[in-house]
Amino acid sequence: MNLSEHNRKAWNKKVEAESRYTKAVDSEIIEQSRLGNWEICVTTEKPVPRQWFPESLEGNKVLCLASGGGQQGPILAAAGADVTVLDISDKQLEQDKLVAESEGLKIKAVQGDMSDLSAFMDQTFDIIVHPVSNLFVDDIRPVWKEAYRVLRDGGSLISGFTNPLLWLFDELKEEQGVLDVKHAVPSSTLDHLDPEEVKAYVESGDTIEYAHSLEDQIQGQIDSGFVIAGFYEDDFGGERLIDQYIRTFIATRAIRIGR
C-alpha cells in the first residue's frame, strides 16, 4: 500500500466532508491580518506566541509544511510573508488557492510529501510552520532533516504534534467515559487490527495515523541540528475526556544552527 497516496485521498475526503482542519479562513480574518492583528495555531486551540515570529513578516520566506486547508498560509501571506504551502492533498491546497484568489494574496501551492522537500533548494526559507500532521507519516526523522536543510541559518521551525500518550487509550471506551490503556507506543492505526479489520479500515478510506515517540519528536529535531527554543502544550478544548487530566498536544520552536 502506498501510504502517501492513501492519506492524500483520505484528506481529500475530509475536505469534501468539511472537516474542521479543512475550513479556510474568512475575509474578516484576512483583513485583520493585513492590519497586523493576526495569530495562527499549529495545534488545536492555543495560538502560537507572537514572539516566536519576527516583529514584521515582510520579506520573510515561510514554508507552511503539510499545512494546506486555507488557514495558516493565507493569514501569514496577509501579514506580509512570502508564503509557500506544501501539502499531500490537492483539495487542501485548493482551499489555499481559493482564499488567495478571493483576497488578492500571493501564495505558492506545491503538492508533495512532507518527508521529501527536494522541490526546494538548501536554505530557502526563514520560517517553517508545521501544524499537527506528522502523525500521517510512518517515519518523522526525514521530516526534521528536510526541514533543517531548507531553512536558513538562524531560521525557525514551528511545529505542532501529538503527545503519544493520547494513543494509549481505547477511543471507543473514552467516548463512554472510561480511560482504558490498550495500545503501545510507537504504533499505527493498523497495528491493533486483525487482517480482515485492516482490509476494512483501508477500504473505508480513513487516514492511517502513527503514534511517534517523544524521542523521535523532540530528540529527532535536535539530532537534525536544531536547538529547541520554545515549548507549550494544548488540548482538545475540553472536548475529550482526557483533557481533564493532561494536555495531549505539543508545540515547539526550533532554531537552525549552522554546522
PDB file of C-alpha atoms in Angstrom:
ATOM      1  CA  MET A   1       0.000   0.000   0.000  1.00  0.00           C
ATOM      2  CA  ASN A   2       1.217   3.489  -0.870  1.00  0.00           C
ATOM      3  CA  LEU A   3       0.757   5.374   2.404  1.00  0.00           C
ATOM      4  CA  SER A   4       1.116   8.834   0.869  1.00  0.00           C
ATOM      5  CA  GLU A   5      -1.474   8.119  -1.788  1.00  0.00           C
ATOM      6  CA  HIS A   6      -3.866   6.598   0.734  1.00  0.00           C
ATOM      7  CA  ASN A   7      -3.667   9.602   3.048  1.00  0.00           C
ATOM      8  CA  ARG A   8      -3.906  12.017   0.108  1.00  0.00           C
ATOM      9  CA  LYS A   9      -7.255  10.502  -0.816  1.00  0.00           C
ATOM     10  CA  ALA A  10      -8.327  10.419   2.841  1.00  0.00           C
ATOM     11  CA  TRP A  11      -7.632  14.129   3.243  1.00  0.00           C
ATOM     12  CA  ASN A  12      -9.455  14.889   0.016  1.00  0.00           C
ATOM     13  CA  LYS A  13     -12.456  13.156   1.576  1.00  0.00           C
ATOM     14  CA  LYS A  14     -12.093  15.293   4.692  1.00  0.00           C
ATOM     15  CA  VAL A  15     -12.267  18.424   2.546  1.00  0.00           C
ATOM     16  CA  GLU A  16     -15.458  17.159   0.925  1.00  0.00           C
ATOM     17  CA  ALA A  17     -16.877  16.446   4.402  1.00  0.00           C
ATOM     18  CA  GLU A  18     -15.844  19.962   5.573  1.00  0.00           C
ATOM     19  CA  SER A  19     -13.731  18.686   8.438  1.00  0.00           C
ATOM     20  CA  ARG A  20     -12.551  21.307  10.953  1.00  0.00           C
ATOM     21  CA  TYR A  21      -8.991  21.375   9.624  1.00  0.00           C
ATOM     22  CA  THR A  22     -10.084  21.903   6.030  1.00  0.00           C
ATOM     23  CA  LYS A  23     -12.128  25.082   6.532  1.00  0.00           C
ATOM     24  CA  ALA A  24     -10.438  28.157   5.123  1.00  0.00           C
ATOM     25  CA  VAL A  25     -10.287  31.463   6.998  1.00  0.00           C
ATOM     26  CA  ASP A  26     -12.750  34.195   6.094  1.00  0.00           C
ATOM     27  CA  SER A  27     -12.306  37.739   4.765  1.00  0.00           C
ATOM     28  CA  GLU A  28     -12.516  39.333   8.218  1.00  0.00           C
ATOM     29  CA  ILE A  29      -9.537  37.312   9.463  1.00  0.00           C
ATOM     30  CA  ILE A  30      -7.565  38.244   6.352  1.00  0.00           C
ATOM     31  CA  GLU A  31      -8.375  41.929   6.820  1.00  0.00           C
ATOM     32  CA  GLN A  32      -7.272  41.840  10.453  1.00  0.00           C
ATOM     33  CA  SER A  33      -4.084  40.052   9.428  1.00  0.00           C
ATOM     34  CA  ARG A  34      -3.309  42.848   6.966  1.00  0.00           C
ATOM     35  CA  LEU A  35      -3.690  45.293   9.845  1.00  0.00           C
ATOM     36  CA  GLY A  36      -1.212  43.332  11.953  1.00  0.00           C
ATOM     37  CA  ASN A  37      -3.812  41.675  14.189  1.00  0.00           C
ATOM     38  CA  TRP A  38      -3.059  38.070  13.335  1.00  0.00           C
ATOM     39  CA  GLU A  39      -2.478  34.736  15.001  1.00  0.00           C
ATOM     40  CA  ILE A  40      -2.182  31.124  13.865  1.00  0.00           C
ATOM     41  CA  CYS A  41      -2.430  27.736  15.548  1.00  0.00           C
ATOM     42  CA  VAL A  42      -0.220  24.708  14.929  1.00  0.00           C
ATOM     43  CA  THR A  43      -2.064  22.564  17.482  1.00  0.00           C
ATOM     44  CA  THR A  44      -5.796  22.582  18.231  1.00  0.00           C
ATOM     45  CA  GLU A  45      -6.747  25.621  20.305  1.00  0.00           C
ATOM     46  CA  LYS A  46      -3.811  27.675  21.576  1.00  0.00           C
ATOM     47  CA  PRO A  47      -2.273  30.302  19.261  1.00  0.00           C
ATOM     48  CA  VAL A  48       1.449  30.319  18.595  1.00  0.00           C
ATOM     49  CA  PRO A  49       3.097  33.079  20.708  1.00  0.00           C
ATOM     50  CA  ARG A  50       3.739  36.137  18.550  1.00  0.00           C
ATOM     51  CA  GLN A  51       7.261  36.382  19.958  1.00  0.00           C
ATOM     52  CA  TRP A  52       8.057  33.157  18.092  1.00  0.00           C
ATOM     53  CA  PHE A  53       7.862  35.241  14.904  1.00  0.00           C
ATOM     54  CA  PRO A  54       9.818  38.307  13.772  1.00  0.00           C
ATOM     55  CA  GLU A  55       8.211  41.637  14.634  1.00  0.00           C
ATOM     56  CA  SER A  56       7.414  42.009  10.929  1.00  0.00           C
ATOM     57  CA  LEU A  57       6.910  39.201   8.436  1.00  0.00           C
ATOM     58  CA  GLU A  58       7.716  41.444   5.473  1.00  0.00           C
ATOM     59  CA  GLY A  59      10.452  39.846   3.379  1.00  0.00           C
ATOM     60  CA  ASN A  60      10.335  36.548   5.293  1.00  0.00           C
ATOM     61  CA  LYS A  61      10.016  33.385   3.225  1.00  0.00           C
ATOM     62  CA  VAL A  62       7.677  30.989   5.005  1.00  0.00           C
ATOM     63  CA  LEU A  63       7.041  27.340   4.210  1.00  0.00           C
ATOM     64  CA  CYS A  64       3.727  26.045   5.540  1.00  0.00           C
ATOM     65  CA  LEU A  65       4.651  22.364   5.711  1.00  0.00           C
ATOM     66  CA  ALA A  66       1.827  19.819   5.405  1.00  0.00           C
ATOM     67  CA  SER A  67      -0.354  22.826   6.137  1.00  0.00           C
ATOM     68  CA  GLY A  68      -2.991  23.028   3.415  1.00  0.00           C
ATOM     69  CA  GLY A  69      -6.579  23.951   4.139  1.00  0.00           C
ATOM     70  CA  GLY A  70      -6.564  27.716   3.737  1.00  0.00           C
ATOM     71  CA  GLN A  71      -5.710  28.502   7.351  1.00  0.00           C
ATOM     72  CA  GLN A  72      -2.106  29.307   8.335  1.00  0.00           C
ATOM     73  CA  GLY A  73      -0.852  30.154   4.833  1.00  0.00           C
ATOM     74  CA  PRO A  74      -3.356  32.905   3.939  1.00  0.00           C
ATOM     75  CA  ILE A  75      -3.022  34.559   7.359  1.00  0.00           C
ATOM     76  CA  LEU A  76       0.760  34.720   7.091  1.00  0.00           C
ATOM     77  CA  ALA A  77       0.580  35.955   3.494  1.00  0.00           C
ATOM     78  CA  ALA A  78      -1.848  38.717   4.504  1.00  0.00           C
ATOM     79  CA  ALA A  79       0.566  39.652   7.289  1.00  0.00           C
ATOM     80  CA  GLY A  80       3.290  40.232   4.696  1.00  0.00           C
ATOM     81  CA  ALA A  81       5.164  36.940   4.395  1.00  0.00           C
ATOM     82  CA  ASP A  82       6.238  35.304   1.126  1.00  0.00           C
ATOM     83  CA  VAL A  83       4.316  32.045   1.601  1.00  0.00           C
ATOM     84  CA  THR A  84       4.680  28.592   0.077  1.00  0.00           C
ATOM     85  CA  VAL A  85       2.233  25.891   1.156  1.00  0.00           C
ATOM     86  CA  LEU A  86       3.155  22.236   0.696  1.00  0.00           C
ATOM     87  CA  ASP A  87       0.574  19.515   1.236  1.00  0.00           C
ATOM     88  CA  ILE A  88      -0.092  15.960   0.050  1.00  0.00           C
ATOM     89  CA  SER A  89      -3.780  16.733  -0.585  1.00  0.00           C
ATOM     90  CA  ASP A  90      -4.693  18.554  -3.782  1.00  0.00           C
ATOM     91  CA  LYS A  91      -8.063  19.512  -2.338  1.00  0.00           C
ATOM     92  CA  GLN A  92      -6.458  21.003   0.774  1.00  0.00           C
ATOM     93  CA  LEU A  93      -4.235  23.102  -1.494  1.00  0.00           C
ATOM     94  CA  GLU A  94      -7.327  24.227  -3.397  1.00  0.00           C
ATOM     95  CA  GLN A  95      -8.551  25.830  -0.170  1.00  0.00           C
ATOM     96  CA  ASP A  96      -5.415  27.981  -0.037  1.00  0.00           C
ATOM     97  CA  LYS A  97      -5.721  28.857  -3.711  1.00  0.00           C
ATOM     98  CA  LEU A  98      -9.352  29.904  -3.279  1.00  0.00           C
ATOM     99  CA  VAL A  99      -8.515  32.248  -0.402  1.00  0.00           C
ATOM    100  CA  ALA A 100      -5.544  33.663  -2.290  1.00  0.00           C
ATOM    101  CA  GLU A 101      -7.662  34.357  -5.357  1.00  0.00           C
ATOM    102  CA  SER A 102     -10.594  35.888  -3.485  1.00  0.00           C
ATOM    103  CA  GLU A 103      -8.408  38.022  -1.192  1.00  0.00           C
ATOM    104  CA  GLY A 104      -5.705  39.048  -3.644  1.00  0.00           C
ATOM    105  CA  LEU A 105      -2.918  37.161  -1.878  1.00  0.00           C
ATOM    106  CA  LYS A 106       0.211  35.627  -3.345  1.00  0.00           C
ATOM    107  CA  ILE A 107       0.613  32.039  -2.202  1.00  0.00           C
ATOM    108  CA  LYS A 108       2.621  29.336  -3.938  1.00  0.00           C
ATOM    109  CA  ALA A 109       0.946  25.926  -3.588  1.00  0.00           C
ATOM    110  CA  VAL A 110       3.076  22.805  -4.006  1.00  0.00           C
ATOM    111  CA  GLN A 111       1.703  19.272  -3.831  1.00  0.00           C
ATOM    112  CA  GLY A 112       4.122  16.892  -2.158  1.00  0.00           C
ATOM    113  CA  ASP A 113       5.094  14.675   0.754  1.00  0.00           C
ATOM    114  CA  MET A 114       6.360  16.392   3.919  1.00  0.00           C
ATOM    115  CA  SER A 115       9.237  13.886   4.078  1.00  0.00           C
ATOM    116  CA  ASP A 116      10.592  14.931   0.680  1.00  0.00           C
ATOM    117  CA  LEU A 117      11.322  18.619   0.128  1.00  0.00           C
ATOM    118  CA  SER A 118      13.503  18.073  -2.939  1.00  0.00           C
ATOM    119  CA  ALA A 119      11.399  20.694  -4.745  1.00  0.00           C
ATOM    120  CA  PHE A 120      13.270  23.301  -2.675  1.00  0.00           C
ATOM    121  CA  MET A 121      16.927  24.247  -2.599  1.00  0.00           C
ATOM    122  CA  ASP A 122      19.029  24.303   0.561  1.00  0.00           C
ATOM    123  CA  GLN A 123      18.439  27.232   2.925  1.00  0.00           C
ATOM    124  CA  THR A 124      15.440  28.611   1.027  1.00  0.00           C
ATOM    125  CA  PHE A 125      13.145  29.604   3.916  1.00  0.00           C
ATOM    126  CA  ASP A 126      13.324  31.816   7.001  1.00  0.00           C
ATOM    127  CA  ILE A 127      10.443  30.100   8.837  1.00  0.00           C
ATOM    128  CA  ILE A 128       8.698  26.731   8.579  1.00  0.00           C
ATOM    129  CA  VAL A 129       5.221  26.389  10.059  1.00  0.00           C
ATOM    130  CA  HIS A 130       4.337  22.725  10.567  1.00  0.00           C
ATOM    131  CA  PRO A 131       0.946  22.146  12.249  1.00  0.00           C
ATOM    132  CA  VAL A 132      -0.068  18.749  13.641  1.00  0.00           C
ATOM    133  CA  SER A 133       0.417  16.480  10.626  1.00  0.00           C
ATOM    134  CA  ASN A 134       3.451  14.275  11.082  1.00  0.00           C
ATOM    135  CA  LEU A 135       1.198  11.590  12.544  1.00  0.00           C
ATOM    136  CA  PHE A 136       0.376  10.820   8.903  1.00  0.00           C
ATOM    137  CA  VAL A 137       3.895   9.582   8.056  1.00  0.00           C
ATOM    138  CA  ASP A 138       5.480   6.424   9.407  1.00  0.00           C
ATOM    139  CA  ASP A 139       8.939   7.929   9.984  1.00  0.00           C
ATOM    140  CA  ILE A 140       9.279  11.546  11.101  1.00  0.00           C
ATOM    141  CA  ARG A 141      13.061  11.808  11.210  1.00  0.00           C
ATOM    142  CA  PRO A 142      13.264  12.565   7.459  1.00  0.00           C
ATOM    143  CA  VAL A 143      10.758  15.396   8.033  1.00  0.00           C
ATOM    144  CA  TRP A 144      13.070  17.051  10.560  1.00  0.00           C
ATOM    145  CA  LYS A 145      16.150  16.531   8.374  1.00  0.00           C
ATOM    146  CA  GLU A 146      14.482  18.039   5.323  1.00  0.00           C
ATOM    147  CA  ALA A 147      13.170  20.957   7.366  1.00  0.00           C
ATOM    148  CA  TYR A 148      16.695  21.644   8.604  1.00  0.00           C
ATOM    149  CA  ARG A 149      18.073  21.510   5.054  1.00  0.00           C
ATOM    150  CA  VAL A 150      15.652  24.025   3.547  1.00  0.00           C
ATOM    151  CA  LEU A 151      15.848  26.507   6.448  1.00  0.00           C
ATOM    152  CA  ARG A 152      18.418  29.279   6.531  1.00  0.00           C
ATOM    153  CA  ASP A 153      20.867  29.578   9.427  1.00  0.00           C
ATOM    154  CA  GLY A 154      19.007  31.144  12.325  1.00  0.00           C
ATOM    155  CA  GLY A 155      15.665  30.210  10.793  1.00  0.00           C
ATOM    156  CA  SER A 156      12.904  28.702  12.920  1.00  0.00           C
ATOM    157  CA  LEU A 157      10.779  25.575  12.672  1.00  0.00           C
ATOM    158  CA  ILE A 158       7.442  25.958  14.475  1.00  0.00           C
ATOM    159  CA  SER A 159       5.850  22.536  14.864  1.00  0.00           C
ATOM    160  CA  GLY A 160       2.753  21.061  16.433  1.00  0.00           C
ATOM    161  CA  PHE A 161       2.463  17.360  17.168  1.00  0.00           C
ATOM    162  CA  THR A 162       0.622  14.809  19.266  1.00  0.00           C
ATOM    163  CA  ASN A 163       1.791  13.713  22.693  1.00  0.00           C
ATOM    164  CA  PRO A 164       1.970   9.918  22.161  1.00  0.00           C
ATOM    165  CA  LEU A 165       0.145   9.199  25.415  1.00  0.00           C
ATOM    166  CA  LEU A 166      -3.051  10.104  23.559  1.00  0.00           C
ATOM    167  CA  TRP A 167      -2.703   6.870  21.610  1.00  0.00           C
ATOM    168  CA  LEU A 168      -2.547   4.630  24.683  1.00  0.00           C
ATOM    169  CA  PHE A 169      -6.293   4.633  25.274  1.00  0.00           C
ATOM    170  CA  ASP A 170      -9.194   2.830  23.675  1.00  0.00           C
ATOM    171  CA  GLU A 171     -11.005   5.647  21.865  1.00  0.00           C
ATOM    172  CA  LEU A 172     -14.411   3.943  21.907  1.00  0.00           C
ATOM    173  CA  LYS A 173     -14.244   3.423  25.670  1.00  0.00           C
ATOM    174  CA  GLU A 174     -13.131   7.023  26.153  1.00  0.00           C
ATOM    175  CA  GLU A 175     -16.347   8.092  24.436  1.00  0.00           C
ATOM    176  CA  GLN A 176     -18.159   6.048  27.106  1.00  0.00           C
ATOM    177  CA  GLY A 177     -16.306   7.885  29.885  1.00  0.00           C
ATOM    178  CA  VAL A 178     -13.577   5.306  30.537  1.00  0.00           C
ATOM    179  CA  LEU A 179      -9.834   5.746  30.013  1.00  0.00           C
ATOM    180  CA  ASP A 180      -8.660   2.209  29.266  1.00  0.00           C
ATOM    181  CA  VAL A 181      -4.996   1.677  28.359  1.00  0.00           C
ATOM    182  CA  LYS A 182      -4.978  -0.577  25.305  1.00  0.00           C
ATOM    183  CA  HIS A 183      -2.224   0.353  22.827  1.00  0.00           C
ATOM    184  CA  ALA A 184       1.548   0.585  22.846  1.00  0.00           C
ATOM    185  CA  VAL A 185       3.649   3.451  21.521  1.00  0.00           C
ATOM    186  CA  PRO A 186       5.072   3.722  18.932  1.00  0.00           C
ATOM    187  CA  SER A 187       2.370   2.140  16.815  1.00  0.00           C
ATOM    188  CA  SER A 188      -0.017   2.795  13.949  1.00  0.00           C
ATOM    189  CA  THR A 189      -3.754   2.694  13.370  1.00  0.00           C
ATOM    190  CA  LEU A 190      -3.400  -0.691  11.671  1.00  0.00           C
ATOM    191  CA  ASP A 191      -1.239  -2.373  14.315  1.00  0.00           C
ATOM    192  CA  HIS A 192      -4.215  -3.079  16.561  1.00  0.00           C
ATOM    193  CA  LEU A 193      -6.379  -4.711  13.882  1.00  0.00           C
ATOM    194  CA  ASP A 194      -6.599  -8.259  12.561  1.00  0.00           C
ATOM    195  CA  PRO A 195      -6.157  -8.825   8.784  1.00  0.00           C
ATOM    196  CA  GLU A 196      -9.870  -8.528   7.999  1.00  0.00           C
ATOM    197  CA  GLU A 197     -10.168  -5.357  10.076  1.00  0.00           C
ATOM    198  CA  VAL A 198      -7.112  -3.894   8.329  1.00  0.00           C
ATOM    199  CA  LYS A 199      -8.704  -4.572   4.957  1.00  0.00           C
ATOM    200  CA  ALA A 200     -11.976  -2.960   6.041  1.00  0.00           C
ATOM    201  CA  TYR A 201     -10.178   0.062   7.501  1.00  0.00           C
ATOM    202  CA  VAL A 202      -8.122   0.654   4.380  1.00  0.00           C
ATOM    203  CA  GLU A 203     -11.216   0.314   2.210  1.00  0.00           C
ATOM    204  CA  SER A 204     -13.041   2.839   4.414  1.00  0.00           C
ATOM    205  CA  GLY A 205     -10.635   5.481   3.170  1.00  0.00           C
ATOM    206  CA  ASP A 206      -9.933   6.983   6.590  1.00  0.00           C
ATOM    207  CA  THR A 207      -6.470   8.340   7.399  1.00  0.00           C
ATOM    208  CA  ILE A 208      -3.775   5.970   8.619  1.00  0.00           C
ATOM    209  CA  GLU A 209      -2.039   7.517  11.617  1.00  0.00           C
ATOM    210  CA  TYR A 210       1.165   6.861  13.527  1.00  0.00           C
ATOM    211  CA  ALA A 211       1.911   7.363  17.219  1.00  0.00           C
ATOM    212  CA  HIS A 212       5.523   8.552  17.286  1.00  0.00           C
ATOM    213  CA  SER A 213       7.665   8.536  20.398  1.00  0.00           C
ATOM    214  CA  LEU A 214       8.578  11.790  22.129  1.00  0.00           C
ATOM    215  CA  GLU A 215      12.207  10.877  21.490  1.00  0.00           C
ATOM    216  CA  ASP A 216      11.602  10.922  17.734  1.00  0.00           C
ATOM    217  CA  GLN A 217       9.542  14.089  18.014  1.00  0.00           C
ATOM    218  CA  ILE A 218      11.925  16.157  20.144  1.00  0.00           C
ATOM    219  CA  GLN A 219      15.334  14.477  20.042  1.00  0.00           C
ATOM    220  CA  GLY A 220      14.707  13.904  16.348  1.00  0.00           C
ATOM    221  CA  GLN A 221      14.721  17.671  15.839  1.00  0.00           C
ATOM    222  CA  ILE A 222      17.862  18.053  17.931  1.00  0.00           C
ATOM    223  CA  ASP A 223      19.645  15.252  16.067  1.00  0.00           C
ATOM    224  CA  SER A 224      18.859  17.035  12.801  1.00  0.00           C
ATOM    225  CA  GLY A 225      20.737  20.122  14.023  1.00  0.00           C
ATOM    226  CA  PHE A 226      18.007  22.168  15.675  1.00  0.00           C
ATOM    227  CA  VAL A 227      18.073  23.795  19.095  1.00  0.00           C
ATOM    228  CA  ILE A 228      14.708  23.769  20.889  1.00  0.00           C
ATOM    229  CA  ALA A 229      13.956  27.362  21.904  1.00  0.00           C
ATOM    230  CA  GLY A 230      10.255  27.268  22.779  1.00  0.00           C
ATOM    231  CA  PHE A 231       7.638  24.803  24.027  1.00  0.00           C
ATOM    232  CA  TYR A 232       3.963  24.757  25.018  1.00  0.00           C
ATOM    233  CA  GLU A 233       1.093  22.281  25.371  1.00  0.00           C
ATOM    234  CA  ASP A 234      -2.504  22.257  24.136  1.00  0.00           C
ATOM    235  CA  ASP A 235      -5.585  20.018  24.206  1.00  0.00           C
ATOM    236  CA  PHE A 236      -8.949  19.495  22.528  1.00  0.00           C
ATOM    237  CA  GLY A 237     -10.508  22.384  24.419  1.00  0.00           C
ATOM    238  CA  GLY A 238     -12.386  20.097  26.788  1.00  0.00           C
ATOM    239  CA  GLU A 239     -13.980  18.010  24.041  1.00  0.00           C
ATOM    240  CA  ARG A 240     -12.185  14.823  25.101  1.00  0.00           C
ATOM    241  CA  LEU A 241     -12.296  13.046  28.458  1.00  0.00           C
ATOM    242  CA  ILE A 242      -8.503  13.003  28.613  1.00  0.00           C
ATOM    243  CA  ASP A 243      -8.495  16.834  28.613  1.00  0.00           C
ATOM    244  CA  GLN A 244      -9.470  16.635  32.283  1.00  0.00           C
ATOM    245  CA  TYR A 245      -6.147  15.007  33.110  1.00  0.00           C
ATOM    246  CA  ILE A 246      -3.433  16.114  30.709  1.00  0.00           C
ATOM    247  CA  ARG A 247      -2.795  18.129  27.562  1.00  0.00           C
ATOM    248  CA  THR A 248      -2.188  15.923  24.573  1.00  0.00           C
ATOM    249  CA  PHE A 249      -0.623  18.271  22.019  1.00  0.00           C
ATOM    250  CA  ILE A 250       2.815  19.854  21.977  1.00  0.00           C
ATOM    251  CA  ALA A 251       4.265  22.774  20.040  1.00  0.00           C
ATOM    252  CA  THR A 252       7.959  23.519  19.724  1.00  0.00           C
ATOM    253  CA  ARG A 253      10.030  26.310  18.251  1.00  0.00           C
ATOM    254  CA  ALA A 254      13.358  25.019  16.969  1.00  0.00           C
ATOM    255  CA  ILE A 255      16.201  27.134  15.610  1.00  0.00           C
ATOM    256  CA  ARG A 256      18.531  26.026  12.820  1.00  0.00           C
ATOM    257  CA  ILE A 257      22.100  26.361  13.987  1.00  0.00           C
ATOM    258  CA  GLY A 258      24.691  26.238  11.220  1.00  0.00           C
ATOM    259  CA  ARG A 259      27.087  23.306  11.374  1.00  0.00           C
TER     260      ARG A 259
END
